[in-house]
PDB file of C-alpha atoms in Angstrom:
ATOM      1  CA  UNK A 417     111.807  16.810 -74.160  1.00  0.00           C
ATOM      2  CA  UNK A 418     113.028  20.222 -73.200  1.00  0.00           C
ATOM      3  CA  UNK A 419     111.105  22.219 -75.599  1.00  0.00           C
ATOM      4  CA  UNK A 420     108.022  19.999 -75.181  1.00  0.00           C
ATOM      5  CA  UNK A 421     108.482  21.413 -71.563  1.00  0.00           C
ATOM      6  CA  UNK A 422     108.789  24.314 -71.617  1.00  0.00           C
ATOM      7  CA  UNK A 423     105.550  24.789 -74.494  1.00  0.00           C
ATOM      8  CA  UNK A 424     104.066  23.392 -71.399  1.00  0.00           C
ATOM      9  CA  UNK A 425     104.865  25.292 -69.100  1.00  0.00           C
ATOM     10  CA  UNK A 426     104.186  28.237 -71.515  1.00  0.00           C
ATOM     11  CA  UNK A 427     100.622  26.645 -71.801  1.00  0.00           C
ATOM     12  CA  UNK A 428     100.103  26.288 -68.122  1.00  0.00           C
ATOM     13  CA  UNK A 429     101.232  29.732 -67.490  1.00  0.00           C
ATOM     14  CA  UNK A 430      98.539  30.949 -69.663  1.00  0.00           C
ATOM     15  CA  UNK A 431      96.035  28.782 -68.060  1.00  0.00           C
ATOM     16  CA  UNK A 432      96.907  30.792 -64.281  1.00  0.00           C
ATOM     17  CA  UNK A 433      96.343  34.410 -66.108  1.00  0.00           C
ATOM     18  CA  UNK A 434      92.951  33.575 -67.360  1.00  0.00           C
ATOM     19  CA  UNK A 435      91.638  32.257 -64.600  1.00  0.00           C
ATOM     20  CA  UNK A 436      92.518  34.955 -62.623  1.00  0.00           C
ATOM     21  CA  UNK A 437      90.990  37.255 -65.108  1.00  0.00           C
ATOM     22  CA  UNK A 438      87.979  35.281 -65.217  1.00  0.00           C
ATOM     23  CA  UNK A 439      88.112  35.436 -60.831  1.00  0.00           C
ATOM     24  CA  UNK A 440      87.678  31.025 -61.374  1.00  0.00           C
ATOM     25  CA  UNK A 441      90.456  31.421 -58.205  1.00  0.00           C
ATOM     26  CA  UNK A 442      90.324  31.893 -54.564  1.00  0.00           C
ATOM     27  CA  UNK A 443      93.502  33.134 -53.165  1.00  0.00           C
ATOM     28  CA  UNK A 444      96.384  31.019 -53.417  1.00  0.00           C
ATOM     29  CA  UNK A 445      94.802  27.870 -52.737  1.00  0.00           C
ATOM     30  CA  UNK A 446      94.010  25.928 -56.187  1.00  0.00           C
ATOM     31  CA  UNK A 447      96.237  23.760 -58.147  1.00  0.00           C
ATOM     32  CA  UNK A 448      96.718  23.626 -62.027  1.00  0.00           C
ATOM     33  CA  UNK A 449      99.120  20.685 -62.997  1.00  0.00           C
ATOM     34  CA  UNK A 450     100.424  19.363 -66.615  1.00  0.00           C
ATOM     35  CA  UNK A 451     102.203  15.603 -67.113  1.00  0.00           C
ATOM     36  CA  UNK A 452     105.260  16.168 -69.098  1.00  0.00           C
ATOM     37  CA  UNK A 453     106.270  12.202 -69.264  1.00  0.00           C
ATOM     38  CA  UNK A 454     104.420   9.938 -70.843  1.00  0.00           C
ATOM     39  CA  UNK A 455     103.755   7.859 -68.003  1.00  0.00           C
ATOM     40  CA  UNK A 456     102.222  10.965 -66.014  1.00  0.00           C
ATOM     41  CA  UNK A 457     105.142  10.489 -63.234  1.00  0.00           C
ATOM     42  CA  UNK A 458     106.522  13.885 -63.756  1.00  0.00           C
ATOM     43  CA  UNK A 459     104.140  16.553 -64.263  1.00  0.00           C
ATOM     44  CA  UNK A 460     104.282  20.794 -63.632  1.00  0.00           C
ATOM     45  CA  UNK A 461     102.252  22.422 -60.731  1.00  0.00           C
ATOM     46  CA  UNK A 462     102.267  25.564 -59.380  1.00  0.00           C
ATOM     47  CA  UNK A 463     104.136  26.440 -56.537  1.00  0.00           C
ATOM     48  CA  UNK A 464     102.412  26.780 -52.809  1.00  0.00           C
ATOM     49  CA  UNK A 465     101.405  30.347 -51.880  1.00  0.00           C
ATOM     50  CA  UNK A 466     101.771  32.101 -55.603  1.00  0.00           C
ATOM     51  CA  UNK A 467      98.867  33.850 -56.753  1.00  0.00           C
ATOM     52  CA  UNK A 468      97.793  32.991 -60.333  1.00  0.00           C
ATOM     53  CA  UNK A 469      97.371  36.483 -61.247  1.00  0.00           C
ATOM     54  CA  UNK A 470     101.539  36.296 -61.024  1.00  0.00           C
ATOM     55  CA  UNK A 471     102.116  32.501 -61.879  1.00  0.00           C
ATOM     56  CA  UNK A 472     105.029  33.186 -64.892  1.00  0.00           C
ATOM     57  CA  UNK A 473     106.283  29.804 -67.176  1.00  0.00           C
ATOM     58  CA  UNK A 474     109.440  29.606 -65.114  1.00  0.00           C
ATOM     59  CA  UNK A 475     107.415  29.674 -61.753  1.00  0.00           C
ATOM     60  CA  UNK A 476     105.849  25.627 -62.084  1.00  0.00           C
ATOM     61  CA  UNK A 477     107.637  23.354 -60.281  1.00  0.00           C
ATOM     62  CA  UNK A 478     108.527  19.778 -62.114  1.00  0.00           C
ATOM     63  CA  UNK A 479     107.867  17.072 -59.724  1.00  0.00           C
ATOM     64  CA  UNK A 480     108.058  13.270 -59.759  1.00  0.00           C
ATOM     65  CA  UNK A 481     104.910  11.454 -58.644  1.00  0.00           C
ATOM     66  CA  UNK A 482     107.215   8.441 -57.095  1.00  0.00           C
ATOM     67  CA  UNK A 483     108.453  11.695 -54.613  1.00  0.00           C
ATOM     68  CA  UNK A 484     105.437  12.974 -53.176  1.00  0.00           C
ATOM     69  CA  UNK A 485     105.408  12.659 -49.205  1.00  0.00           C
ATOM     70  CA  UNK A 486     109.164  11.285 -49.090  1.00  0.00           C
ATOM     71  CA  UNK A 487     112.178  13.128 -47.709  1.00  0.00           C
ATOM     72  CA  UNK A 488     113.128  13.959 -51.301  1.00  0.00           C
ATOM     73  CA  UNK A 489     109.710  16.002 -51.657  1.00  0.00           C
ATOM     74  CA  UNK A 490     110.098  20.204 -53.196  1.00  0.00           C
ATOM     75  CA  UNK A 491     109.443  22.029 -50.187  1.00  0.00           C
ATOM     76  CA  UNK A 492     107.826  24.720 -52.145  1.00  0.00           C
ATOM     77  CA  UNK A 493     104.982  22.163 -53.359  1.00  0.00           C
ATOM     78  CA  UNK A 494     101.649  21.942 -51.125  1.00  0.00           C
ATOM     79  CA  UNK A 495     101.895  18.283 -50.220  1.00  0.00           C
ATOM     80  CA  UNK A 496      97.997  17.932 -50.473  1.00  0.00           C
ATOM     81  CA  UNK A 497      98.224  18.761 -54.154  1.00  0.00           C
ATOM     82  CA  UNK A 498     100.937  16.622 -54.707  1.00  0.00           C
ATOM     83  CA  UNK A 499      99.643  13.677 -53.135  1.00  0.00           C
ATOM     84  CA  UNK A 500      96.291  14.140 -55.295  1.00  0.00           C
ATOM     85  CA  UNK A 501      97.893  15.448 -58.398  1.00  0.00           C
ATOM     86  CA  UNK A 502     100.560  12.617 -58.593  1.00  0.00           C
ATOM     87  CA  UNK A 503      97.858  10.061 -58.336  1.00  0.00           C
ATOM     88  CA  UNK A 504      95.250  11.536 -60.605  1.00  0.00           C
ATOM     89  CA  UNK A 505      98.085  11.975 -63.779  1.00  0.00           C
ATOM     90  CA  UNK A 506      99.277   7.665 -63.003  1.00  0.00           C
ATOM     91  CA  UNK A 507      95.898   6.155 -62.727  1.00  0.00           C
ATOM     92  CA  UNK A 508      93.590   7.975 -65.063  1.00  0.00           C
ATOM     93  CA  UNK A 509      94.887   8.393 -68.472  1.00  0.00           C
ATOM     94  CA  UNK A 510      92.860  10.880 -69.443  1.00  0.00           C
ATOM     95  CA  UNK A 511      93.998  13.828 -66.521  1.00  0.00           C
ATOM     96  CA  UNK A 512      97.512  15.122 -68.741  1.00  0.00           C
ATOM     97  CA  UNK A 513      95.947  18.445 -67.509  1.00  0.00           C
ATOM     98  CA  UNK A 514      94.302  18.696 -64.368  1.00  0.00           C
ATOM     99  CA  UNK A 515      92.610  22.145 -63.394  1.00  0.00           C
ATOM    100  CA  UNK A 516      91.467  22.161 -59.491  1.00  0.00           C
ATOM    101  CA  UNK A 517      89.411  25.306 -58.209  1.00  0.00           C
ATOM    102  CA  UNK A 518      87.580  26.584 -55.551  1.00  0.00           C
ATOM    103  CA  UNK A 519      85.544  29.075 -57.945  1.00  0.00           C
ATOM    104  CA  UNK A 520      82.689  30.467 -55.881  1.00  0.00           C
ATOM    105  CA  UNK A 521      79.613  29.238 -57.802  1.00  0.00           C
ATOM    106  CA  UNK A 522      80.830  25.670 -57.982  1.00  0.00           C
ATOM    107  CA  UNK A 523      82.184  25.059 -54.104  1.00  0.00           C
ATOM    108  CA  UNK A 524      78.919  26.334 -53.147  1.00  0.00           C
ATOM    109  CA  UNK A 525      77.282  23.474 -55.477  1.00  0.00           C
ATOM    110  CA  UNK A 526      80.093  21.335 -53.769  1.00  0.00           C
ATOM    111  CA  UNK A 527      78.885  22.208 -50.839  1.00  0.00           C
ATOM    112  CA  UNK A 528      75.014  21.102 -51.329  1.00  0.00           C
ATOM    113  CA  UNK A 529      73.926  17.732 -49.958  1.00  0.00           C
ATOM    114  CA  UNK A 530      73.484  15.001 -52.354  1.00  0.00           C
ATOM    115  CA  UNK A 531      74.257  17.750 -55.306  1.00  0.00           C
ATOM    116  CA  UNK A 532      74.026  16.235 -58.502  1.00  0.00           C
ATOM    117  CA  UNK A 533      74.158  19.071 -61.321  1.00  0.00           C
ATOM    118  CA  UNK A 534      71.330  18.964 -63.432  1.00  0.00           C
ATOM    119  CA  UNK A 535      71.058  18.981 -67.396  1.00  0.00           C
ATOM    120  CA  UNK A 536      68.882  21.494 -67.445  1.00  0.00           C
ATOM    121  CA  UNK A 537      70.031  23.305 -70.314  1.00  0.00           C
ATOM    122  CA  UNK A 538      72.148  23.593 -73.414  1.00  0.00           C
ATOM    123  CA  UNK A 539      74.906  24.769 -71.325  1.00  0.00           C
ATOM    124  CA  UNK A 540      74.617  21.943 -69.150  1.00  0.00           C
ATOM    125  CA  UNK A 541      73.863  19.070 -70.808  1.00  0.00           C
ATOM    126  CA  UNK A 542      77.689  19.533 -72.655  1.00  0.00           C
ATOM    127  CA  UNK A 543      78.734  17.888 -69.500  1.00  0.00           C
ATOM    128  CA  UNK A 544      75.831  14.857 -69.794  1.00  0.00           C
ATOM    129  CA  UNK A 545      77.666  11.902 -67.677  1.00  0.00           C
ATOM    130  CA  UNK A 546      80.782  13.011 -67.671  1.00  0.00           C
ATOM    131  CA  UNK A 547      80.410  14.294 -63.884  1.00  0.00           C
ATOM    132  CA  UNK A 548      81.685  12.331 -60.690  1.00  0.00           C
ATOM    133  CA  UNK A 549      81.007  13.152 -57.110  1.00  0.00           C
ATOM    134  CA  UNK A 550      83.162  12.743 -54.153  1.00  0.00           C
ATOM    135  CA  UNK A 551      80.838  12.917 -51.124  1.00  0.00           C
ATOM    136  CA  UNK A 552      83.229  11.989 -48.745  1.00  0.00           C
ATOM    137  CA  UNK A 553      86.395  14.405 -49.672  1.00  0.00           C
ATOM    138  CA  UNK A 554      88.070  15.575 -46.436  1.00  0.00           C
ATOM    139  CA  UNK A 555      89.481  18.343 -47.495  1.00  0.00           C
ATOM    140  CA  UNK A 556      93.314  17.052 -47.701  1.00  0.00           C
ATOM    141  CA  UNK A 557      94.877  14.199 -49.535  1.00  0.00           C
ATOM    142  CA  UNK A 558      98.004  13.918 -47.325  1.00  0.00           C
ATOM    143  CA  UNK A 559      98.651  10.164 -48.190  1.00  0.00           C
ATOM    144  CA  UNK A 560      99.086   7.710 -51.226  1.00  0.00           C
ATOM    145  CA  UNK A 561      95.261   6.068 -50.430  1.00  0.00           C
ATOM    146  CA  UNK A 562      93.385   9.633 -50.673  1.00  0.00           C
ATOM    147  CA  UNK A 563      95.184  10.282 -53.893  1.00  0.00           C
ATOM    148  CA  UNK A 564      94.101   6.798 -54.869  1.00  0.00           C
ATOM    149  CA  UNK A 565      90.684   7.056 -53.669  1.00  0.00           C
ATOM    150  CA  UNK A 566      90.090  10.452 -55.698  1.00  0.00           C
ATOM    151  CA  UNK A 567      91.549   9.226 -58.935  1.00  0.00           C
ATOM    152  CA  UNK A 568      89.373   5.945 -58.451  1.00  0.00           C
ATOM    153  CA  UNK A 569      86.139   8.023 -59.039  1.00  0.00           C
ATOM    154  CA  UNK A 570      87.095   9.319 -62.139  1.00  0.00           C
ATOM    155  CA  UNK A 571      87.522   6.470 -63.831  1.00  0.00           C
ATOM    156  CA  UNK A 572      88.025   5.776 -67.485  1.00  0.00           C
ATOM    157  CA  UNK A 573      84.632   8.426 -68.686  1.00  0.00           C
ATOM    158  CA  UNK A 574      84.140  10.730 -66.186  1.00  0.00           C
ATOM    159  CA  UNK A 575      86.604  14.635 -66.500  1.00  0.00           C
ATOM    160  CA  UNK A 576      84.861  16.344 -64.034  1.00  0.00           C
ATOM    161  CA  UNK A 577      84.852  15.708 -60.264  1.00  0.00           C
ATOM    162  CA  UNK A 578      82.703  17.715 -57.587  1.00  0.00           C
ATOM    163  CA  UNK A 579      84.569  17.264 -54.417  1.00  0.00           C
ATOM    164  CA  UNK A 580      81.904  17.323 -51.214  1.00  0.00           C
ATOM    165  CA  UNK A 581      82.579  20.912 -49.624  1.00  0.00           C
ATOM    166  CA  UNK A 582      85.384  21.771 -51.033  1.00  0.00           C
ATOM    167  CA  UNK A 583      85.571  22.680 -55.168  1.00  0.00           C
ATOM    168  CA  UNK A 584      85.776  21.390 -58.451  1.00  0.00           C
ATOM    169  CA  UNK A 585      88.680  19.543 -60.434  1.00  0.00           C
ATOM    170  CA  UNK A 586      88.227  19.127 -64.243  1.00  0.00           C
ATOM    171  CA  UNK A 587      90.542  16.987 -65.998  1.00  0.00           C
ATOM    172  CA  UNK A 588      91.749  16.652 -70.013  1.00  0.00           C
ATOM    173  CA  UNK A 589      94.452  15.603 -72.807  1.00  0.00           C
ATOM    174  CA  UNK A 590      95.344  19.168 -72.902  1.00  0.00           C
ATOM    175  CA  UNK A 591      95.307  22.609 -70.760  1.00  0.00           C
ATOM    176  CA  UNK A 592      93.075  23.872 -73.349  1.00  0.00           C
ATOM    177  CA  UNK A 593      90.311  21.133 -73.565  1.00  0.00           C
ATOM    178  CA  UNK A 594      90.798  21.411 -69.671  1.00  0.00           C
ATOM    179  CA  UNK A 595      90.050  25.257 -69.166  1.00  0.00           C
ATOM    180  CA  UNK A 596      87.161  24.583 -72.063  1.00  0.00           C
TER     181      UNK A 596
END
């Protein structure tokens, strides 16, 4: 499993650098994650406070879902990723990768009333039902039912999720369908 990690973390890495290139970050307050165990329980994520401009392979921190919130929990993780990260990569099969941004365009979309993003165009219509909204995100998944609740709305067909006023979170089988 060691080399399968660190490919992934490799992988991950790369995902950081190009989002920061392509400005899809906002400070230091998004969260790219990868499941390295087939059961989604222990997965990468980058650590609290690191820019992804700087994010390196041997930065991501390997956590264990079963941790998140107890007294066993990596201090350098933000426990609101964690909480919804952990949850996400157990319930929904499909999040292996999960890609969670605050991009400009898209949290101001968030941010709309009612938003629903329309297939207006060639562009758009690649993501045709595949788009759920969470209208009643509070901003910070500190417990085990928020993570829950999030990874509930995804379901088995849906990789995208607009959370209400906050950003977007795009989830896949791999980092590359993901940042696709």
């Amino acid at each position: 499993m060691s080399e399968h990690i660190e490919t992934s973390r490799r992988d991950l890495a790369a995902a950081f650098r190009w989002s920061a290139r392509l400005n899809y970050h906002e400070a230091v307050a998004n969260h790219f994650s990868l499941a390295v165990s087939d059961d989604g329980k222990q997965f990468l994520l980058n650590p609290r406070g690191a820019h992804f401009s700087r994010i390196r392979a041997s930065d991501l921190l390997l956590l264990d879902a079963d941790e998140a919130g107890s007294g066993t929990a990596n201090p350098l993780a933000d426990p609101t990723a964690w909480y919804l990260h952990a949850h996400l990569h157990k319930h929904v099969p499909q999040a292996r990768c999960i890609l969670h941004t605050h991009m400009p365009h898209a949290t101001a979309l968030a941010c709309l009333r009612d938003f629903e993003f329309l297939m207006l165009d060639q562009n758009a219509c690649r993501f045709y039902e595949r788009i759920a909204y969470d209208r009643s995100y509070a901003g910070m998944a500190l417990d085990d039912a928020e993570g829950e609740r999030v990874a509930g709305l995804l379901g088995d067909d849906k990789d995208i999720l607009f959370l209400g006023t906050h950003g977007v979170m795009v989830v896949a089988e791999t980092v590359a369908q993901a940042f696709d």
